XYZ file of C-alpha atoms in Angstrom:
605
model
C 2.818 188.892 -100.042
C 1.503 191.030 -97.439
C 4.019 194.030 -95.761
C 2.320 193.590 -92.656
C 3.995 190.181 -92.086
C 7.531 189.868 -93.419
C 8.363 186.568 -92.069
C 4.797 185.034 -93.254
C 5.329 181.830 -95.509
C 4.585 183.611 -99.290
C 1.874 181.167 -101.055
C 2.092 181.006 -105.212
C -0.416 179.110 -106.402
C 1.077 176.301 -108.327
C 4.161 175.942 -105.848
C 4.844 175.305 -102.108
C 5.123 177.298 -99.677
C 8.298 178.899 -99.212
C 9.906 180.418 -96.369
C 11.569 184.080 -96.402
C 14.635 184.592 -97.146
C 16.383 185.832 -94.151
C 19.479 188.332 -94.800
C 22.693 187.091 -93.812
C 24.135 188.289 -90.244
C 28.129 188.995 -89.667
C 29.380 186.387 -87.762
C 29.960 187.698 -84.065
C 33.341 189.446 -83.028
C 35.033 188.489 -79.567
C 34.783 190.850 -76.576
C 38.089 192.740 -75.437
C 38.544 192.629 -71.934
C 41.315 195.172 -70.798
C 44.288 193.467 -69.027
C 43.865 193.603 -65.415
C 46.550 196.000 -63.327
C 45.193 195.385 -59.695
C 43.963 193.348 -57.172
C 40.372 191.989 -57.627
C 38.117 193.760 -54.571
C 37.570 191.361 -51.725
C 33.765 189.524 -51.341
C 31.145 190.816 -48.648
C 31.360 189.570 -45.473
C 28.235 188.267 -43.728
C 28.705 188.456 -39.904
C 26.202 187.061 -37.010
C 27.276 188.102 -33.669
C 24.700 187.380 -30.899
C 24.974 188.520 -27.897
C 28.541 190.320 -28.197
C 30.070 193.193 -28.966
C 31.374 193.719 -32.268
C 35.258 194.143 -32.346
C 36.545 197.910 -33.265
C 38.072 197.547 -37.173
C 41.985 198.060 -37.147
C 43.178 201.536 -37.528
C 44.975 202.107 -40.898
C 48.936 203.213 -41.169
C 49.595 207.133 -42.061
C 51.596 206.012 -45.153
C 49.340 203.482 -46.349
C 46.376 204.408 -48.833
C 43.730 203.326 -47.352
C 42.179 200.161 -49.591
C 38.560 199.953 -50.219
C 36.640 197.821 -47.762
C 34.190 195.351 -48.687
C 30.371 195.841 -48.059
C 29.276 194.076 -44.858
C 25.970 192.616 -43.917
C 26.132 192.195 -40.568
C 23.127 190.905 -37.775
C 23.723 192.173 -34.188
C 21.715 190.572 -31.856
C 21.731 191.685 -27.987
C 25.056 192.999 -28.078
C 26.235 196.802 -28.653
C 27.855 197.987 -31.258
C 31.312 200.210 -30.751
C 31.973 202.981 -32.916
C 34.385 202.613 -35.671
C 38.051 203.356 -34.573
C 39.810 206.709 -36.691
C 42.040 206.083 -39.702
C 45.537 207.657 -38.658
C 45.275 210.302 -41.684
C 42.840 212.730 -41.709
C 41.808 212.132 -45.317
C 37.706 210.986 -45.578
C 37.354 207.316 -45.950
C 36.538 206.443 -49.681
C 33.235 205.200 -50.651
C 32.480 201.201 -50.230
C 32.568 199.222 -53.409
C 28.588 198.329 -52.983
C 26.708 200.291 -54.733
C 24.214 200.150 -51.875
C 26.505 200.963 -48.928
C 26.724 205.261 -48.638
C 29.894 206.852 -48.496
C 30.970 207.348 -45.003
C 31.799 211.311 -44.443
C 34.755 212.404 -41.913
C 33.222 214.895 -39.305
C 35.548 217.615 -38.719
C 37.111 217.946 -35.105
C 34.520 220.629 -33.573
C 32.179 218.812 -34.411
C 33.425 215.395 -33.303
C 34.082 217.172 -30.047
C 30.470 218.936 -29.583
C 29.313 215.077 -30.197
C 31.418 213.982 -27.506
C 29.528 216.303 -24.953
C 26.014 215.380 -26.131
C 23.784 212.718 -24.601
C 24.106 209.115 -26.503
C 21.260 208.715 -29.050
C 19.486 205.998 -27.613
C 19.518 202.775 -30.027
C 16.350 201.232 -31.422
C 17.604 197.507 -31.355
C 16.536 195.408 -28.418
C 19.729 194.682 -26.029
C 20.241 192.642 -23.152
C 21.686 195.882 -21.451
C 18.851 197.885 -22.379
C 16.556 194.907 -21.070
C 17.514 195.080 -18.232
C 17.815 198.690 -17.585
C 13.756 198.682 -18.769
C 13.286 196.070 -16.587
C 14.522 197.552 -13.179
C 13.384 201.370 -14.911
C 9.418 199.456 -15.266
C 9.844 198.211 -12.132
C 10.619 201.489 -10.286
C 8.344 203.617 -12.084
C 5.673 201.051 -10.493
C 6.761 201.528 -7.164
C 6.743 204.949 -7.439
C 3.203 205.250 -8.727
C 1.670 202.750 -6.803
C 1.938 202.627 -2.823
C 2.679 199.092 -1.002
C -0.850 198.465 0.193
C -2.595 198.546 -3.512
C 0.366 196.490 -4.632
C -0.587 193.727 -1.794
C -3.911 193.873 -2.068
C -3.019 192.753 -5.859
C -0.767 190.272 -6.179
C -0.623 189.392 -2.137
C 2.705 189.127 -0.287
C 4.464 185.690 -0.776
C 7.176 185.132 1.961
C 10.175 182.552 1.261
C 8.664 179.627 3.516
C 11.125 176.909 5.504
C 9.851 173.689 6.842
C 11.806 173.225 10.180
C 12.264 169.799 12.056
C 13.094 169.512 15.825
C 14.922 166.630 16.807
C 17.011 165.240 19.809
C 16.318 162.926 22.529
C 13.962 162.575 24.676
C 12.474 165.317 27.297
C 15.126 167.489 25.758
C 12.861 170.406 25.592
C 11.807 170.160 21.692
C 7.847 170.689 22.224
C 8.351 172.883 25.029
C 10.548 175.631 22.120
C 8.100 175.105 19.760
C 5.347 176.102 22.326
C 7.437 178.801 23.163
C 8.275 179.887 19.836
C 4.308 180.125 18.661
C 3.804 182.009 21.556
C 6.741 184.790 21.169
C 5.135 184.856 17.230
C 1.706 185.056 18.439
C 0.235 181.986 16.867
C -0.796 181.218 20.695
C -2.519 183.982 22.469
C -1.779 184.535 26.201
C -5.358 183.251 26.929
C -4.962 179.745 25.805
C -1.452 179.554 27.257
C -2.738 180.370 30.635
C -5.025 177.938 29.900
C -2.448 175.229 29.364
C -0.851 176.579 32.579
C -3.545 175.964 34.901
C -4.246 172.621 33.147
C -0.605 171.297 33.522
C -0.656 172.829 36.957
C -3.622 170.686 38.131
C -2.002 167.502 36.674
C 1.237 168.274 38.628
C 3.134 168.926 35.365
C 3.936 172.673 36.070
C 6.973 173.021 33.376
C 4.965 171.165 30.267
C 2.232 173.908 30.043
C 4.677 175.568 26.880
C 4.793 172.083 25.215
C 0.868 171.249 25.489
C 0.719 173.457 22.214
C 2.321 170.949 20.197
C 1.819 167.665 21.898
C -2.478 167.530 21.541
C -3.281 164.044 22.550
C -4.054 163.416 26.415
C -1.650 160.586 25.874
C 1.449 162.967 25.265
C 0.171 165.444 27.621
C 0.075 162.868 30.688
C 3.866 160.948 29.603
C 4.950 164.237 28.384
C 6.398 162.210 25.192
C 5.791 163.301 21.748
C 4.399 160.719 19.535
C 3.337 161.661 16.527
C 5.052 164.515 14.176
C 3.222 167.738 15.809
C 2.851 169.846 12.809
C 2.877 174.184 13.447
C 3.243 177.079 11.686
C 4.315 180.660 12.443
C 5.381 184.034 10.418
C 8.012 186.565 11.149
C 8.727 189.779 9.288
C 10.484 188.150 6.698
C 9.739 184.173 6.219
C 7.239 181.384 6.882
C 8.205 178.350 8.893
C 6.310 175.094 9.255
C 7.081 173.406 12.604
C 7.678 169.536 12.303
C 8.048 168.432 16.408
C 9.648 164.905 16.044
C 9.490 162.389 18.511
C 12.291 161.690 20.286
C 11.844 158.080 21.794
C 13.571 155.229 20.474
C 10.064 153.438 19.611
C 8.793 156.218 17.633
C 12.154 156.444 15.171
C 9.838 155.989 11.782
C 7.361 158.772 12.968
C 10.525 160.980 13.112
C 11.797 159.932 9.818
C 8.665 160.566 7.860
C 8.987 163.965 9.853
C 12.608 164.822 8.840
C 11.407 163.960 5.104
C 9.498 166.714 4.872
C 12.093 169.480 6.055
C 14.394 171.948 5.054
C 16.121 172.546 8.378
C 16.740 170.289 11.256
C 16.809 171.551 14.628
C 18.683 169.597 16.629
C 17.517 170.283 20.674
C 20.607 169.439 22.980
C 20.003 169.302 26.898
C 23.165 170.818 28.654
C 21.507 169.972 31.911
C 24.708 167.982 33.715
C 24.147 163.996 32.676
C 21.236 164.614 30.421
C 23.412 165.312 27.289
C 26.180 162.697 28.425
C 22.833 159.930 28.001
C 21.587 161.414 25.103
C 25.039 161.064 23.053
C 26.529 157.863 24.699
C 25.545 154.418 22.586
C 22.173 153.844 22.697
C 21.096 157.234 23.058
C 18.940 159.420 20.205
C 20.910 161.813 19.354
C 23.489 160.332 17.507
C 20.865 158.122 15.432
C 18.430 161.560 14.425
C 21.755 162.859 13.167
C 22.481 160.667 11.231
C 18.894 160.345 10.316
C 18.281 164.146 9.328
C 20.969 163.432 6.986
C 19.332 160.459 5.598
C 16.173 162.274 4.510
C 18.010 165.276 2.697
C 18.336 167.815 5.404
C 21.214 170.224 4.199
C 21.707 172.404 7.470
C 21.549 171.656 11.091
C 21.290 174.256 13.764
C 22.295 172.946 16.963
C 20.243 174.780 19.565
C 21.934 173.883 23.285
C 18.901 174.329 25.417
C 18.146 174.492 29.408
C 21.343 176.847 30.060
C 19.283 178.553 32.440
C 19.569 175.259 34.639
C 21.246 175.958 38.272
C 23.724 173.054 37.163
C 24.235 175.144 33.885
C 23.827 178.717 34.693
C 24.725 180.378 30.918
C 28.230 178.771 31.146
C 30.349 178.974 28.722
C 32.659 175.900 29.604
C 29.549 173.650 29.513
C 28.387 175.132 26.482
C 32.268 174.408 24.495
C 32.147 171.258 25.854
C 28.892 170.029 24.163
C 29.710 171.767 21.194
C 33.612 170.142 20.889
C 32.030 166.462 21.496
C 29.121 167.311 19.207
C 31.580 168.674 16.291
C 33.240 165.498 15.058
C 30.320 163.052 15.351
C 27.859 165.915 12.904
C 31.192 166.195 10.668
C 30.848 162.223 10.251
C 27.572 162.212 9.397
C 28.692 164.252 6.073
C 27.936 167.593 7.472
C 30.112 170.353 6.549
C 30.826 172.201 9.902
C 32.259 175.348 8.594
C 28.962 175.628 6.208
C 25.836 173.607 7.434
C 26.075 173.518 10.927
C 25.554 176.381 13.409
C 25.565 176.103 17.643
C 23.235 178.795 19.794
C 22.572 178.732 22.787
C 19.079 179.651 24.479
C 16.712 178.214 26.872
C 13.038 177.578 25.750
C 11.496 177.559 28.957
C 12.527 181.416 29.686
C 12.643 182.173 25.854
C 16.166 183.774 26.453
C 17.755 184.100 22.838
C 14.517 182.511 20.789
C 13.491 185.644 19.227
C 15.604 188.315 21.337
C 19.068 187.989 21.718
C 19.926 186.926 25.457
C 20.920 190.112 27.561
C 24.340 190.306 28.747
C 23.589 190.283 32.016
C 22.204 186.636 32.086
C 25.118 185.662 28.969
C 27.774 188.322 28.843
C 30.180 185.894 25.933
C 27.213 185.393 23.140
C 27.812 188.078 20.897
C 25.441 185.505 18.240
C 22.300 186.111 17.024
C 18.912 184.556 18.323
C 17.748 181.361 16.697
C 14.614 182.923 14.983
C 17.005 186.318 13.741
C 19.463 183.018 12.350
C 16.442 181.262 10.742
C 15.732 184.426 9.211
C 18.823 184.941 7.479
C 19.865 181.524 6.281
C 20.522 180.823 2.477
C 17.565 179.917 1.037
C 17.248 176.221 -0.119
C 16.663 175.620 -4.043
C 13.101 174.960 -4.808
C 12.266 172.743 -8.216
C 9.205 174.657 -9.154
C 9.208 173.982 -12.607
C 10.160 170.238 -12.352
C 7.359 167.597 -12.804
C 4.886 167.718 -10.126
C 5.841 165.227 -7.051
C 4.119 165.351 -3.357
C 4.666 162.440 -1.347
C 1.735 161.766 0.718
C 2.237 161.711 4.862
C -1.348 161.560 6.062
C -4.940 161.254 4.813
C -8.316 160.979 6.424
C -11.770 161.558 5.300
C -13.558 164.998 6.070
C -16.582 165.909 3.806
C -14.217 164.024 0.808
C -10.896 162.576 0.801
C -8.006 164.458 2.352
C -4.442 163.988 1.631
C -1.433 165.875 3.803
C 1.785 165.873 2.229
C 5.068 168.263 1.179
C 5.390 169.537 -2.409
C 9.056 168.078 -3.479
C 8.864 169.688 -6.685
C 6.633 171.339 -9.297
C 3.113 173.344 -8.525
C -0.195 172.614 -8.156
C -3.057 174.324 -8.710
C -7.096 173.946 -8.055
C -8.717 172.157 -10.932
C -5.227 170.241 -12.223
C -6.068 166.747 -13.164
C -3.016 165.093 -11.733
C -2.060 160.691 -11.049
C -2.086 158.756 -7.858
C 0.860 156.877 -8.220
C 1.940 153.466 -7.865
C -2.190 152.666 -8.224
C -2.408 155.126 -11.435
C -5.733 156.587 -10.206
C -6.701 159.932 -11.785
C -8.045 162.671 -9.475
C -8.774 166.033 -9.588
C -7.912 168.745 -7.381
C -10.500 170.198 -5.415
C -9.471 171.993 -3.018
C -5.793 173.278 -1.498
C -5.260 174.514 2.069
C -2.435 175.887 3.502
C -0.888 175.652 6.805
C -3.691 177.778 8.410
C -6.304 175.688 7.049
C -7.437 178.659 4.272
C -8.096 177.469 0.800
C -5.866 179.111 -1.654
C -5.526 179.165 -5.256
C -1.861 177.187 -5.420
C 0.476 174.813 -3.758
C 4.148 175.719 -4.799
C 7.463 173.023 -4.382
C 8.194 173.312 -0.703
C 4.946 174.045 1.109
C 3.444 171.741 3.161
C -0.571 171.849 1.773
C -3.804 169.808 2.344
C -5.421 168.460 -0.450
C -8.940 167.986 -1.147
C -9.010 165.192 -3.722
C -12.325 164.498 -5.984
C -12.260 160.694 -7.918
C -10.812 158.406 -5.293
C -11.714 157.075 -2.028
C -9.652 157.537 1.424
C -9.414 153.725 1.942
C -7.206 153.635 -1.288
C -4.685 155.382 -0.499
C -1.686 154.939 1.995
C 1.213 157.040 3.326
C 3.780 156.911 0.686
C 1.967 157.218 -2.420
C 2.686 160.029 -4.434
C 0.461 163.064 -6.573
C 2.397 162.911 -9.494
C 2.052 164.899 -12.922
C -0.087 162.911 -15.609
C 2.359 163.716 -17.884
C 5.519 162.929 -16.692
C 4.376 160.622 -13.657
C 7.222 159.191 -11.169
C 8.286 156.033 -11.613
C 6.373 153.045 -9.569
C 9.145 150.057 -9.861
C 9.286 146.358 -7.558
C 13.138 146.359 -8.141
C 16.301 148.600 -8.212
C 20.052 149.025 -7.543
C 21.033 150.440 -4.582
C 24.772 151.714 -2.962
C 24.228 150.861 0.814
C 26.298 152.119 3.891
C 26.056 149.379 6.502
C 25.988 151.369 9.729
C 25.150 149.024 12.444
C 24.324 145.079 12.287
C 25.309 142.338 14.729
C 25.835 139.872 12.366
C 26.078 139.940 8.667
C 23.744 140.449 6.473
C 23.483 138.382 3.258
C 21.433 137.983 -0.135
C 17.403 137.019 1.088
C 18.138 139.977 4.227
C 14.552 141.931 4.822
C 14.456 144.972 6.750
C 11.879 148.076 6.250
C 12.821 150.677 3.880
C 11.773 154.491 4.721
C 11.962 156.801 1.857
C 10.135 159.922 1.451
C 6.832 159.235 3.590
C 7.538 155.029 2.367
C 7.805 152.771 5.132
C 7.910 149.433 2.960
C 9.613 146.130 3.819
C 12.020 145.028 1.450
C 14.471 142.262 0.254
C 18.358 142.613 -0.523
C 17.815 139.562 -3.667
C 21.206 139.985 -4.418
C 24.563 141.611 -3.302
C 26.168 142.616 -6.841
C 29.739 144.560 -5.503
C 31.433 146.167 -2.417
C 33.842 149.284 -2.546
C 36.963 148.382 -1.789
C 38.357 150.869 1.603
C 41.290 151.815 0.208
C 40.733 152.671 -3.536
C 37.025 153.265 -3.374
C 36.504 150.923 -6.345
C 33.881 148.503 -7.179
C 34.830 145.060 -6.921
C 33.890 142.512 -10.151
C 32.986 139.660 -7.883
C 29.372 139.839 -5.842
C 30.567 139.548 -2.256
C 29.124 136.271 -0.366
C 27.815 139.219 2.694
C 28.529 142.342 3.773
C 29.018 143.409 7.681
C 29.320 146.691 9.541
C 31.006 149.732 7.961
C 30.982 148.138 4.135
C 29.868 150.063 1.062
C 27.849 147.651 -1.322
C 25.794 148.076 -4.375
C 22.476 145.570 -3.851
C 19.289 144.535 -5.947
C 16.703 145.223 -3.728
C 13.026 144.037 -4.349
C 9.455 144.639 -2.999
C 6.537 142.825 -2.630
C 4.542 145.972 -4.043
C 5.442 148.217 -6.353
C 6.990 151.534 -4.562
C 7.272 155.392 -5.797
C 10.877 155.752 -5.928
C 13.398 157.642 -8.554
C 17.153 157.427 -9.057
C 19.441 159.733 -6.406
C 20.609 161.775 -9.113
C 17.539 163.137 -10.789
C 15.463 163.749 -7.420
C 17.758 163.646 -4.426
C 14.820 163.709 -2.060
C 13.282 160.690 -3.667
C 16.069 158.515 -4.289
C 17.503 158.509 -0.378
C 15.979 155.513 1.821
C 17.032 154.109 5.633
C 16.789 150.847 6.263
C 15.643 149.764 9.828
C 15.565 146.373 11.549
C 14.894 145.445 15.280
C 14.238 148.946 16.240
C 17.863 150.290 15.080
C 19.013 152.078 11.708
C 20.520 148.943 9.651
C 22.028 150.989 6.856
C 21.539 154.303 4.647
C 21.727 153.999 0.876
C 20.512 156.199 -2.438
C 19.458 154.477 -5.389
C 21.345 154.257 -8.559
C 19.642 152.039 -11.084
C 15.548 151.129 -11.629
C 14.428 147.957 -13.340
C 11.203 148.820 -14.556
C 9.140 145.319 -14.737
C 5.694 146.740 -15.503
C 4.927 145.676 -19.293
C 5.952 141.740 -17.781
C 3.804 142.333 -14.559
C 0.834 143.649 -17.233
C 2.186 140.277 -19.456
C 1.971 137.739 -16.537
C -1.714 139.511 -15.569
C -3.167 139.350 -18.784
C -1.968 135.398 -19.386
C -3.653 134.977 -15.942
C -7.046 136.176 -17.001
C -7.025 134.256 -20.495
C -9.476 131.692 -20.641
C -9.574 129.411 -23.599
C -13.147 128.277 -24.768
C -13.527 124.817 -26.864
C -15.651 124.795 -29.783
């Protein structure tokens, strides 16, 4: 057999093959294991502390010997670590049990205090502290480098803009501070003013020359009566303000609603000419009902601007002016206005300008320590604006002009040139082709809260109405014939039952609806719903109704869009009731049923 391979099989011939023989092995002896005398070491810790800082280790006794800590692995996101807090003896802290950790070496005291004195070693992980601090230190450092004017040449200079409703009743003097207010802004040059001067002169309307800037038509110019919703716009140092001059006549209440819809502020114009105010609040007159209206629509704040004090019956005084403001006071409070918060009184007269943009002089007003209604506009919390939301823009007007225009408020979202966007309830898809601001220049983007004309390429004028709505593709609002509804009922003569119609407004909607079915009223006294559908409901009840349309209508539940979800309803020239929907009943895929067992025709063979 071959040395090479020892365990080859050997061949003989003559026999079989045979396999080595393999030398016996001693079987194998047991392992000793020394009896154990301490505490087994304790297992690694694996820490994750986001965001925090971590907590300073306990310092050890003086008598104690100091155990040997277990290796950590920890992950430290955002937060800063502290430094370790000093064992009570001075001896050096022993050496982890890992084999990978490195012993940790006790700096002596003059060293410990030279390290004191010296600068922090800046720290290589990313913290929110430090993000910050680069943030603000970026931020600077561009300042610094770069003067203003490059800087607005660049990006441009966005102001915070405010869409601002007047409202009051009738020849209160609404147009006539809006006129004003252009003016003192210089979105009305002295040229065309005198203009409007000599014009009103020569029609015998000397005092209405301010207001012609507003009221356009020859028709308000000769009654002196706004309307339609005269739409402005104006700049100060700080903001930009839309101007939304509401009629104040009892026939034009919707005009004024679809007005107050599309602001952030209401203005609310108060004549404190002697018997003027007195007719304006009594029953019947418009203030009380655009109060109540403003709320309606989602206004927030009110400023109450008390206007003609220059009048001789007036003369700045400050008796007249406390009592309009003490009957005022409880009737805006009623309407769910916090007084302390929302609601502000100044006093001014827009004929003169005294206290528009200058504060009145104390020789004309020597109690108004205020400010002036355009220096309060200027400083007033800024409302929240939904500019990442879904895209939503009611629409308020349209008309044709070289394509198909649409006028409207952005509730929520952006919208830029070239987006591909829905016509809702009809589902049309259009494309953006244009946007145009308030002074008719095209710009690049419409953000949530400007009021912007649209250009609109894939649909014709003639389909489209006030009240549809430019909705996101992707997450389009919701076009429904039914849905819940809690009602207030403010003012009815009689009572109103199941198979009531009235006309809803709701956004720019004016639609008339059905109550189908009363489904509960709140009781007064525990503000519960009752299980029992009442038979009808009468003035000053709370009830939860099914209402239903003939068409479908752009609409979405109170709590996800507030601005959407609030409606007035209106019958025989007076506000019926105020409501917010709670529930929608979606009834599309049996509508798209019903329509496509309509157009099935069977053939015979």
């Amino acid at each position: 057999m071959s040395k090479l391979n020892a365990n080859a099989f050997s061949f003989v011939p003559g026999q079989r093959f045979t396999a080595p023989a393999q030398p016996a092995q001693p079987p194998l002896q047991p392992i000793e294991r020394p009896p154990q005398t301490e505490a087994p070491p304790p297992p690694p810790t694996i820490s994750l502390n986001i965001g925090g800082s971590k907590p300073a280790p306990k310092p050890a006794a003086a008598d104690a010997p100091a155990p040997s800590p277990p290796p950590t692995i920890s992950l430290n996101i955002g937060g800063s670590k502290p430094a370790a807090a000093p064992s009570a003896n001075a001896a050096p802290a022993p050496p982890a049990t890992s084999s990978a950790s490195k012993p940790a070496v006790a700096k002596p005291a003059a060293s410990e205090a030279s390290s004191a004195k010296a600068a922090p070693v800046p720290s290589k992980s990313l913290t929110l502290e430090r993000a910050k601090t680069d943030t603000s230190a970026v931020a600077h450092e561009v300042k610094n480098a770069v003067d203003e004017e490059t800087l607005k040449d660049l990006y441009g200079h966005v102001k915070e803009h405010l869409n601002v409703v007047f409202i009051g009743h009738v020849d209160a003097g609404k147009s006539t501070m809006g006129g004003n207010i252009l003016y003192l802004c210089g979105m009305v040059d002295k040229r065309t003013l005198e203009k409007y001067e000599r014009e009103a002169k020569e029609a015998g309307r000397d005092s209405w020359y301010l207001s012609w800037a507003l009221d356009s038509t020859p028709q308000e110019r000769a009654k002196g009566k706004t309307v339609e919703v005269g739409r402005a716009y104006f700049e100060t140092d700080s903001r930009r303000y839309t101007i939304l001059d509401a009629p104040g006549h009892k026939t034009y209440v919707p005009s004024m609603i679809s007005g107050a819809a599309q602001a952030d502020v209401a203005i609310l114009v108060i004549s404190a000419r002697k018997g003027e105010f007195e007719t304006g609040f009594e029953k019947g007159g418009q203030t009380r009902e655009h109060i109540m209206l403003v709320k309606t629509a989602g206004v927030s704040k009110v400023i109450v601007v008390i206007n003609k004090m220059d009048e001789p019956t007036v003369k700045w005084e400050k008796e007249r002016y406390n009592e309009i403001k003490d009957k005022l006071t409880p009737f805006i409070k009623a309407a769910g206005f916090n007084v302390k918060t929302d609601v502000t009184f100044i006093p001014v007269s827009a004929y003169t300008g005294a206290n528009l943009k200058e504060r009145v002089s104390k020789d004309l007003c020597s109690w108004w320590d205020g400010p002036a209604l355009l220096e309060h506009l200027d400083k007033m919390p800024m409302v929240d604006r939904k500019i990442h939301a879904p895209l939503m823009m009611p629409i308020s007007e349209k008309y044709k002009d070289m394509g198909t225009i649409i006028v409207g408020k952005v509730e929520s979202g952006h919208i830029r040139k070239g987006d591909t966007l829905l016509l809702m309830p009809n589902k049309n898809t259009v494309e953006v082709a244009a946007i145009y601001n308030e002074m008719e220049d095209e710009v690049d983007v419409g953000l949530c809260g400007d009021n912007v004309r649209i250009r609109l390429r894939g649909v014709d004028d003639e389909d489209i109405s006030p009240g549809f709505v430019l909705t996101s593709p992707t997450n389009p609002i919701h076009a429904v014939r039914q849905f819940e509804a809690q009602l207030a009922i403010l003012d009815h003569k009689n009572i109103i039952c199941a198979g009531y119609s009235a006309v809803m407004h709701c956004h720019t909607l004016a639609e008339e609806v059905t109550l189908a079915a009363l489904l509960h009223y709140f009781d007064k006294a525990t503000g519960r719903k009752s299980r029992k559908p009442p038979q009808f409901a009468k003035r000053g009840q709370k009830i939860v109704a099914l209402i239903e349309t003939i068409e479908p209508v752009c609409v979405e539940r109170f709590t996800d869009y507030p601005q959407l979800g609030r409606f007035t309803l209106r019958d025989e020239g007076k506000t019926i009731a105020i409501g917010k929907i709670t529930k929608l009943i979606d009834t599309g895929t049996i509508d798209e049923a019903a329509e496509g067992v309509a157009n099935l025709s069977v053939s015979h063979a």
